Amino acid sequence: MAAEVVMPKLGMAMKEGTVSTWNKKVGDSVSKGDMIASINSEKIEMEIEAPQDGVILDILVQEDVGVPPGTIICYVGKPNEQLTEQNSSANELQAPKNEVAATISLEEPPANAVPSKKRKETVLISPIARKIAESENLNVETIKGTGPKGRITKADVEKVLAERASEASHPPAEIDKAIKKETLPVAGIRKVIAGRMHNSLLNSAQLTINMKADVTDLLSLQREIKDVIQQRHKVKISLTDFIARAVVLSLQEHKQMNSAYIDNEIHLYNHVHLGMAVALENGLVVPVMQHAEKMSLVELAAELKTRAADARQGQLSTDGMQGSTFTITNLGAYGVEYFTPVLNPPETGILGVGATEDVPMYKGDELQKRNLLPLSLTFDHRVLDGAPAANFLGTIKQYLEQPILLLL
């Protein structure tokens, strides 16, 4: 019997998933466990496996089309197997439930929308497509839907926006022909990052301040204890682990930085859910260490390494990337010193860590070689001002320069 392959639910907050790529086409043979498609939600990408041996009988959801979790995207069955009427109508049976939840009434259009000549009409549209259309002042009645039963999807709205932008800024034909260029589609996790970072800059008042910390003693302490910690706890302690511990302790002293600006209110948190940016081949994800304030240095180091490994192997769930109250991003491995991190909304702060630098410095009357660590703090000026932000960064510097405090 033909097996249904459905759009999985990648976390409780997921409302829509998109097929990024079909690795197989109708009629192709597959074995159980073969990667037949790539799908993505707003925060994660994953591969879909064939549930059984057979062939792809039918593909119901095309690439770049968003559908709710649970929607059948294809069938896998025996060669020449005919889909029954029950199979072929499965998505249609699901449609009323999904469509009712995703419809909007145009009886009372928004004040800034293009007025409709019809007295009343119901348009099938996904929630995220509706949100984008309303924010861009699009008349949804004029958008042709490509989803089930003509449902307007996120991709449909984005196509209209792209066409509108192209019409407004297309270069003269003779210039366009003279330029050789390559055009890459913005899709999957790249599109998610682009949207979130753009919205972050549009919807907050970001300011970055810089400071250097002398980590000479900290690096010496790391060398002294790393073998003991490796043998006793099976954890390789790194400079990043010490920095994370310093940030957690500092956030507990500066509650205003451990906060979020939501709906014209400042939410202060007693817990510290620490986000750590991890670079992937095709983008960036931020695993979250829940209740980092309850962890020791060794526990925090172990959790950081586990979450980072999950992220690089594509095993990080959507829930594992939500709820952070503050984020750290480290570009030291790339030789970067100071930079301007972009806030991870709705957080108030993000710390950028650069590469350590050996510099000659006087300690008293003695000239010594010291290791300086560049720190860049971006914060939301709507929540706090420069002085308290500088005090917070100064507290991090103090912990890093007195590393024995990080072990207590």
GROMACS .gro file of N, CA and C in nm, residues 20 22 27 61 70 154 212 256 287 292 368 372 403:
model
   39
   20SER      N    1   1.223   2.266   0.041
   20SER     CA    2   1.334   2.339  -0.021
   20SER      C    3   1.375   2.274  -0.152
   22TRP      N    4   1.341   1.886  -0.386
   22TRP     CA    5   1.306   1.746  -0.408
   22TRP      C    6   1.429   1.676  -0.467
   27GLY      N    7   0.827   0.867  -1.017
   27GLY     CA    8   0.876   0.752  -1.093
   27GLY      C    9   1.012   0.703  -1.050
   61VAL      N   10   0.330   1.860  -0.313
   61VAL     CA   11   0.375   1.994  -0.274
   61VAL      C   12   0.504   2.025  -0.349
   70GLY      N   13   0.179   1.822   0.897
   70GLY     CA   14   0.079   1.716   0.880
   70GLY      C   15   0.026   1.704   0.740
  154LYS      N   16   0.325   3.178   0.148
  154LYS     CA   17   0.432   3.276   0.171
  154LYS      C   18   0.510   3.302   0.043
  212LYS      N   19   3.866   4.615   2.595
  212LYS     CA   20   3.964   4.507   2.595
  212LYS      C   21   3.979   4.450   2.735
  256GLN      N   22   1.907   4.442   3.397
  256GLN     CA   23   1.850   4.516   3.285
  256GLN      C   24   1.903   4.466   3.151
  287PRO      N   25   2.212   2.783   1.930
  287PRO     CA   26   2.166   2.692   2.035
  287PRO      C   27   2.154   2.766   2.168
  292ALA      N   28   2.137   2.864   3.242
  292ALA     CA   29   2.283   2.862   3.254
  292ALA      C   30   2.328   2.912   3.390
  368GLN      N   31   5.585   4.377   3.015
  368GLN     CA   32   5.549   4.236   2.999
  368GLN      C   33   5.472   4.214   2.869
  372LEU      N   34   4.552   4.039   2.522
  372LEU     CA   35   4.431   4.122   2.530
  372LEU      C   36   4.321   4.063   2.443
  403PRO      N   37   4.019   3.553   3.701
  403PRO     CA   38   3.954   3.427   3.660
  403PRO      C   39   3.923   3.332   3.776
   0.00000   0.00000   0.00000
